[in-house]
Amino acid sequence: MNKLNKNIVAVLFTPLFLLLIVYPLVALLVRLEWDGVANTFADTFFWLSVRNTLCAALLAALLSLVLAVGFGYCYLFLKHTAIYKVANLMNDLPIALPHTVAGLTLLLAFGRKTCGFLGETGLAFTLLAVVLAMFFVSYPLAARTVASGMDKMETEIIDVARTLGDTPFKAYFRVVVPTLGEALFSGFVLAFSRSLSEFAAVVMFGGNLPGSTQVLASYVFTKVEEGELEMAVTASCFCVLLSLLIVATLSLRRRVWHAER
Amino acid sequence: MLNVEKVEKSFLPRRVLREVSLSVDSEIRVIIGLNGGGKSTLLKIIAGIWPADSGKVFIDGKNVTGLSPEDREIGYVPQHPALFRHLSVKENICYALKNGRGAVEEGDRLIALLGLRDILDKKPDVLSGGYQSRVSLARALASRPKVMLFDEPLSDLDLAIKEKLLPEFKRVLKAQGMPVLYVTHDPREAGLVGDSFSALVQGEISEINSAEEAFDLIKADYDSA
């Protein structure tokens, strides 16, 4: 019976997995052409979009981590307060929200009408807007990862630290945060990867200005629109490679962590 | 001296502690009770980790009921050693120094007394359960608390290691000459470490003469339930 069940799962899962996940990636990779690679790598805007993507994603992930650490404090010590309840609810919201809506909310909040004193377009259509858009969609992942790391933590360490003279604030930064190394690292990598892949919110709030606010995702979109499919394929393969690199780093680091235990 | 006056605590709909009062002078008082019987709750209330529904806690005559754990000058050794994994043994023991508690000499004295000199630079994860318990005890004592609270600190250990450690714990604690409250569900462990005994049954505390007496009380309660 068990064997039959296993076979059914394999029969259902394998073809669907191959068709819906592996096949599209293969379809992309087989379209890679040397001309496309040469043209793309010679395009300054491509490298500028790579730079923008990496810098903005890094900053967004760092900002996500800082806020996730702040959320972690509320999660442990301020669970009955309104700020925690709102923050907890908001952690789920950006995941369910269409990212075009996220981009629009940011545009309305920090655009020309509200932040016009900062420049002609407010914060919109700047690299900072790209960072904020990436942060908006990636922060929930970092916060959830940090909270789930805390659920696995031995909470008695906080009680002990308090009886040894720590205030909740001191205990959090002297004992809890250093204990959460793995969760913090995972939160950072997840936020970074989510930021790398963001398109809709970035385009709505940051725009798609080549060399200025264009990121890899919007570069691919522009090249498809311009009919430069071979360049879009090259940039896409570059994205796949980058994503694989991140996933491999995460997996390697986790193995090292488990080996150290 | 530790005084607990009419402490009550409920986790609705259950009343966990019913007007619990006790006094502990320079002795090791063991409270024996079933698992889930409110022993840990009582210790957490005394330590200030959880608030009581009503009642008061006094340490050396001072009412500490409304104070936070960091202001009570209490040493707390929980069920699991709860060592700070990112710090070395030495850093764990000297942890309270950064909060202006204890003294370096006190830490050194405890390190010598508990035989921890050879493992000072090690991280807690590589230590055996017995050594982790010793470090946990040294860390709490090094802060020079006015009262020590033990919440089944050796429950993770094998009986053989317990029987080796308990007289050692008792020797170290007697040398400090402070009130010690030690809770356990194991009458044998209680007999090895305690000077005086209480039983916590159905949320009520009663003074008894020996650990065996607690066993009879708990057994009668269990049979009637």
XYZ file of C-alpha atoms in Angstrom:
486
model
C 0.000 0.000 0.000
C 2.812 2.307 1.010
C 4.684 1.533 -2.172
C 1.549 2.232 -4.204
C 1.082 5.591 -2.451
C 4.706 6.497 -3.151
C 4.244 5.596 -6.804
C 1.075 7.686 -7.120
C 2.862 10.714 -5.639
C 5.825 10.185 -7.958
C 3.570 9.722 -10.981
C 1.621 12.907 -10.218
C 4.468 15.059 -8.976
C 7.279 14.296 -11.412
C 5.620 15.241 -14.713
C 3.998 18.366 -13.241
C 7.288 19.470 -11.691
C 9.163 18.846 -14.930
C 6.526 20.580 -17.052
C 5.846 23.625 -14.892
C 9.192 24.346 -13.217
C 12.051 22.702 -15.087
C 10.764 23.046 -18.653
C 10.293 26.879 -18.584
C 13.848 27.279 -17.268
C 15.194 24.960 -19.949
C 13.169 26.860 -22.578
C 14.922 30.031 -21.462
C 18.416 28.532 -21.342
C 18.219 26.937 -24.816
C 17.370 30.332 -26.330
C 20.675 31.761 -25.124
C 22.730 32.947 -28.125
C 26.306 34.185 -28.263
C 25.267 37.316 -30.187
C 22.779 38.133 -27.469
C 25.397 37.567 -24.763
C 27.903 39.797 -26.561
C 25.361 42.578 -27.188
C 24.046 42.500 -23.645
C 27.477 42.464 -22.001
C 28.492 45.391 -24.220
C 25.412 47.366 -23.161
C 26.293 49.879 -20.421
C 22.657 50.037 -19.312
C 22.734 46.294 -18.577
C 25.669 46.679 -16.191
C 24.085 49.759 -14.647
C 20.892 47.767 -14.055
C 22.979 44.998 -12.450
C 24.630 47.587 -10.203
C 21.277 49.178 -9.334
C 19.715 45.781 -8.590
C 22.527 44.591 -6.334
C 22.963 47.906 -4.469
C 19.227 48.496 -3.969
C 18.551 44.869 -2.981
C 21.434 44.936 -0.503
C 20.195 48.150 1.105
C 16.587 46.913 1.128
C 17.648 43.620 2.741
C 19.715 45.438 5.391
C 16.818 47.776 6.147
C 14.474 44.768 6.311
C 16.798 43.074 8.772
C 17.004 46.154 10.999
C 13.219 46.434 11.095
C 12.821 42.675 11.558
C 15.085 42.888 14.628
C 12.819 45.682 15.893
C 9.755 43.551 15.203
C 11.421 40.682 17.086
C 11.630 42.874 20.189
C 7.875 43.597 19.966
C 7.251 39.885 19.361
C 9.012 38.964 22.604
C 8.314 41.833 24.966
C 5.378 43.866 23.631
C 3.001 41.149 22.483
C -0.026 42.723 24.181
C 0.496 46.186 22.725
C -1.323 47.736 19.781
C 1.947 48.362 17.907
C 2.762 44.636 17.935
C -0.737 43.667 16.797
C -0.652 46.159 13.917
C 2.925 45.174 12.964
C 1.989 41.495 13.018
C -1.007 42.113 10.759
C 1.094 44.247 8.399
C 3.610 41.423 8.075
C 1.089 39.492 6.059
C -0.353 42.393 4.108
C 2.471 43.071 1.607
C 2.538 39.357 0.753
C -1.146 39.317 -0.195
C -1.173 42.786 -1.769
C -0.681 43.046 -5.568
C 2.731 44.624 -5.983
C 1.370 47.254 -8.349
C -0.807 48.379 -5.446
C 2.244 48.399 -3.179
C 4.034 50.600 -5.712
C 1.055 52.936 -5.965
C 0.771 53.300 -2.166
C 4.460 54.231 -1.998
C 4.033 56.655 -4.877
C 1.139 58.365 -3.101
C 2.943 58.378 0.246
C 6.342 59.637 -0.912
C 5.623 61.130 -4.333
C 5.468 64.694 -5.638
C 2.358 65.760 -3.689
C 3.550 64.715 -0.240
C 7.339 64.947 -0.568
C 7.618 67.598 -3.291
C 9.977 69.605 -1.072
C 12.603 66.861 -1.574
C 12.694 67.341 -5.350
C 10.550 67.638 -8.445
C 9.102 64.126 -8.042
C 9.480 63.755 -4.291
C 11.216 60.463 -3.548
C 9.622 58.801 -6.573
C 11.737 57.764 -9.577
C 14.997 57.798 -7.629
C 17.250 54.932 -6.564
C 15.999 55.466 -3.011
C 12.473 54.789 -4.288
C 13.749 51.505 -5.756
C 15.216 50.602 -2.349
C 11.957 51.474 -0.559
C 9.852 49.499 -3.036
C 12.101 46.448 -2.624
C 12.034 46.888 1.150
C 8.225 47.120 1.236
C 7.815 43.688 -0.338
C 10.772 41.938 1.306
C 10.517 43.080 4.932
C 7.667 40.661 5.832
C 9.859 37.715 4.867
C 12.690 38.905 7.119
C 10.304 39.618 10.018
C 8.625 36.229 9.736
C 11.980 34.441 9.610
C 13.250 36.254 12.704
C 9.994 35.498 14.566
C 10.161 31.820 13.643
C 13.797 31.753 14.863
C 12.549 33.109 18.195
C 9.917 30.389 18.416
C 12.700 27.804 18.267
C 14.814 29.660 20.840
C 15.008 28.636 24.510
C 13.120 31.560 26.091
C 14.580 30.771 29.527
C 17.765 32.559 28.451
C 15.785 35.809 28.633
C 14.510 35.030 32.144
C 18.047 34.255 33.289
C 19.517 37.379 31.681
C 16.853 39.486 33.419
C 17.638 38.002 36.839
C 21.309 38.762 36.125
C 20.427 42.450 35.857
C 19.496 42.965 32.192
C 16.568 45.167 31.233
C 14.422 43.684 28.417
C 16.295 45.921 25.927
C 19.717 44.766 27.155
C 18.680 41.104 27.282
C 17.405 41.358 23.718
C 20.630 42.736 22.284
C 23.094 40.888 24.556
C 21.456 37.477 24.499
C 18.593 37.075 22.012
C 19.997 38.723 18.871
C 23.404 36.955 19.062
C 21.596 33.636 19.516
C 19.551 34.206 16.362
C 22.483 34.098 13.931
C 20.952 31.510 11.611
C 17.495 33.165 11.530
C 19.028 36.593 10.904
C 21.147 35.257 8.064
C 18.173 33.428 6.494
C 16.013 36.544 6.904
C 18.644 38.663 5.192
C 19.127 36.248 2.280
C 15.365 35.824 1.765
C 14.818 39.593 1.818
C 17.752 40.058 -0.583
C 16.440 37.440 -3.023
C 12.904 38.823 -2.861
C 14.277 42.309 -3.545
C 16.274 41.075 -6.547
C 13.147 39.670 -8.146
C 10.813 42.620 -7.519
C 9.421 44.287 -10.626
C 5.929 45.813 -10.272
C 6.442 47.877 -7.110
C 9.855 49.036 -8.347
C 8.518 50.183 -11.721
C 5.478 51.924 -10.176
C 7.454 53.867 -7.577
C 11.047 53.875 -8.836
C 10.301 53.968 -12.543
C 12.278 52.297 -15.293
C 14.854 54.908 -16.270
C 17.823 53.217 -18.018
C 21.047 53.875 -16.148
C 19.225 55.567 -13.309
C 16.471 53.473 -11.691
C 16.350 50.533 -14.073
C 16.909 47.168 -12.393
C 17.496 43.743 -13.943
C 13.806 42.811 -13.869
C 12.779 46.019 -15.639
C 15.740 45.733 -18.069
C 14.372 42.340 -19.189
C 10.902 43.870 -19.584
C 12.278 46.792 -21.643
C 14.260 44.494 -23.930
C 11.189 42.320 -24.582
C 9.171 45.467 -25.376
C 11.897 46.681 -27.746
C 11.938 43.303 -29.510
C 15.537 42.557 -28.407
C 14.591 39.062 -27.273
C 18.143 37.650 -27.324
C 19.269 40.413 -24.934
C 16.245 39.793 -22.687
C 17.142 36.078 -22.639
C 20.763 36.839 -21.678
C 19.689 39.165 -18.861
C 17.171 36.563 -17.692
C 19.808 33.811 -17.645
C 21.999 36.174 -15.624
C 19.098 36.512 -13.128
C 18.698 32.728 -12.932
C 22.427 32.367 -12.252
C 22.274 35.017 -9.542
C 19.288 33.325 -7.897
C 21.002 29.933 -7.964
C 24.063 31.504 -6.366
C 21.924 32.883 -3.518
C 20.107 29.605 -2.957
C 23.438 27.741 -2.940
C 24.929 30.217 -0.437
C 21.941 29.821 1.863
C 22.075 26.048 1.695
C 25.862 25.956 2.229
C 25.681 28.293 5.221
C 22.899 26.203 6.778
C 24.995 23.075 6.399
C 27.955 24.774 8.076
C 25.663 25.906 10.923
C 24.306 22.407 11.446
C 27.798 20.905 11.274
C 28.989 23.344 13.955
C 26.242 22.181 16.338
C 15.346 35.989 54.156
C 12.611 35.265 51.605
C 8.964 35.737 52.521
C 6.037 34.916 50.277
C 2.636 36.100 51.491
C -0.668 34.751 50.200
C 0.366 34.524 46.552
C -2.419 33.595 44.165
C -2.198 32.764 40.472
C -4.763 31.463 38.022
C -4.461 30.425 34.423
C -8.182 30.427 33.787
C -10.086 28.326 34.484
C -7.444 26.713 36.728
C -6.245 28.139 40.041
C -2.582 27.188 40.070
C -1.550 28.783 43.376
C -3.949 29.302 46.313
C -2.810 31.723 48.989
C 0.721 30.333 49.020
C 2.780 31.639 51.944
C 6.234 30.562 52.991
C 9.386 31.832 54.701
C 12.884 30.699 53.838
C 15.832 31.673 56.022
C 19.459 30.660 55.385
C 18.512 27.138 54.405
C 17.710 25.025 51.379
C 13.944 24.641 51.247
C 12.715 22.081 48.751
C 9.195 22.275 47.354
C 8.005 18.952 46.044
C 5.031 18.648 43.725
C 3.751 16.969 40.614
C 4.742 18.225 37.177
C 2.375 21.010 36.187
C 1.452 21.584 39.831
C 2.507 25.253 39.984
C 6.079 24.930 41.308
C 7.677 26.733 38.362
C 4.898 29.344 38.426
C 5.710 30.109 42.064
C 9.422 30.527 41.274
C 8.687 32.772 38.274
C 6.467 34.946 40.466
C 9.189 35.209 43.133
C 11.756 36.062 40.422
C 9.428 38.716 38.958
C 9.202 36.989 35.574
C 5.429 36.567 35.918
C 3.111 38.761 37.992
C 0.975 37.238 40.737
C -2.780 37.838 40.724
C -2.461 38.838 44.367
C -0.059 38.432 47.287
C 3.363 39.822 48.131
C 7.021 38.837 47.942
C 9.603 40.176 50.418
C 13.381 39.799 50.189
C 15.322 40.743 53.315
C 12.219 42.550 54.542
C 11.852 44.669 51.378
C 8.636 44.387 49.408
C 9.755 43.480 45.866
C 6.297 42.576 44.524
C 6.174 45.370 41.961
C 9.848 45.169 40.939
C 11.207 43.791 37.665
C 13.446 40.685 37.734
C 16.560 42.853 37.190
C 15.819 44.797 40.376
C 15.181 41.853 42.710
C 18.775 40.537 43.144
C 17.699 36.960 42.673
C 19.708 34.047 41.312
C 17.642 31.835 39.021
C 18.649 28.425 37.707
C 15.948 27.141 35.317
C 15.030 23.631 34.273
C 17.422 23.621 31.330
C 20.812 25.253 31.978
C 19.861 28.085 29.550
C 23.493 29.024 28.994
C 24.257 31.800 26.516
C 25.525 29.770 23.568
C 27.431 32.608 21.910
C 29.522 33.243 25.041
C 32.328 31.185 26.581
C 31.968 29.558 30.002
C 33.966 32.389 31.592
C 31.796 35.037 29.890
C 28.659 33.224 31.033
C 29.844 33.166 34.634
C 30.889 36.829 34.577
C 27.750 37.952 32.699
C 26.267 39.956 35.593
C 29.491 41.964 36.063
C 28.516 44.238 33.153
C 25.373 45.099 35.102
C 27.410 45.996 38.168
C 26.526 42.750 39.961
C 28.977 40.467 41.765
C 32.765 40.685 41.607
C 35.583 39.077 39.614
C 36.915 37.415 42.801
C 33.510 35.847 43.435
C 33.519 34.384 39.919
C 37.065 33.031 40.402
C 36.133 31.492 43.736
C 33.126 29.706 42.205
C 35.177 28.538 39.222
C 37.621 26.903 41.645
C 34.855 25.570 43.903
C 32.969 23.916 41.030
C 36.053 22.677 39.144
C 35.468 24.758 36.006
C 39.012 26.067 35.450
C 39.817 23.756 32.504
C 36.713 24.622 30.473
C 36.632 28.406 30.838
C 37.302 29.133 27.148
C 34.863 26.526 25.838
C 31.427 27.274 24.408
C 28.459 25.721 26.293
C 27.400 23.500 23.376
C 30.486 21.298 23.738
C 29.985 20.698 27.474
C 28.367 17.652 29.078
C 25.029 18.097 30.871
C 26.747 17.963 34.271
C 29.188 20.742 33.397
C 26.397 22.847 31.882
C 24.503 22.612 35.192
C 27.634 23.601 37.141
C 28.172 26.638 34.887
C 24.513 27.614 35.268
C 24.880 27.465 39.072
C 28.162 29.422 39.018
C 26.637 32.097 36.759
C 23.690 32.639 39.106
C 25.849 32.677 42.263
C 28.498 34.971 40.749
C 25.935 37.791 40.652
C 25.848 37.658 44.484
C 22.083 37.280 44.745
C 20.168 37.618 47.993
C 18.020 34.565 47.224
C 18.596 31.535 44.976
C 15.800 29.833 43.041
C 16.206 26.415 41.413
C 13.579 25.108 38.998
C 14.348 21.380 38.681
C 17.843 22.259 37.477
C 19.007 18.671 37.032
C 15.914 17.189 35.399
C 17.781 16.638 32.112
C 20.504 14.553 33.762
C 20.865 10.836 34.465
C 20.333 9.626 38.021
C 24.025 8.745 38.478
C 25.154 12.264 37.521
C 22.415 13.793 39.689
C 23.597 11.853 42.722
C 27.136 13.076 42.139
C 26.135 16.700 41.541
C 23.534 17.230 44.267
C 25.901 16.939 47.282
C 28.292 19.260 45.394
C 25.479 21.781 44.817
C 24.482 21.517 48.488
C 28.070 22.121 49.656
C 28.414 25.217 47.442
C 24.995 26.598 48.447
C 25.579 26.038 52.172
C 28.853 27.947 51.842
C 26.882 30.973 50.548
C 24.546 30.988 53.576
C 21.562 32.422 51.730
C 17.887 31.427 51.377
C 17.525 28.805 48.661
C 14.242 27.606 47.181
C 14.604 24.405 45.182
C 11.639 22.828 43.411
C 11.468 19.279 42.136
C 8.995 16.480 41.510
C 11.520 13.892 42.685
C 11.454 13.158 46.469
C 14.821 11.367 46.229
C 16.467 14.463 44.706
C 14.758 16.561 47.373
C 16.188 14.366 50.141
C 19.718 14.736 48.766
C 19.728 18.528 48.579
C 17.177 19.887 51.075
C 17.337 21.075 54.681
C 13.573 21.544 54.974
C 10.655 20.483 52.834
C 7.241 21.630 51.626
C 4.710 19.969 49.378
C 2.696 21.816 46.759
C -0.534 19.939 46.186
C -3.620 21.342 44.426
C -2.033 24.801 44.510
C -1.702 24.763 48.305
C 1.556 24.569 50.148
C 2.084 22.548 53.304
C 5.156 22.137 55.489
C 6.349 18.577 55.909
C 9.154 16.885 57.836
C 10.724 14.780 55.108
C 10.787 14.280 51.367
C 9.086 10.901 51.801
C 6.128 12.583 53.461
C 5.665 14.673 50.305
C 5.579 11.505 48.264
C 2.697 10.180 50.433
C 0.773 13.463 50.104
C 1.216 13.619 46.339
C 0.329 9.948 45.943
C -2.863 10.404 47.981
C -3.795 13.423 45.842
C -3.059 11.520 42.636
C -5.115 8.508 43.798
C -8.087 10.708 44.721
C -8.033 12.551 41.366
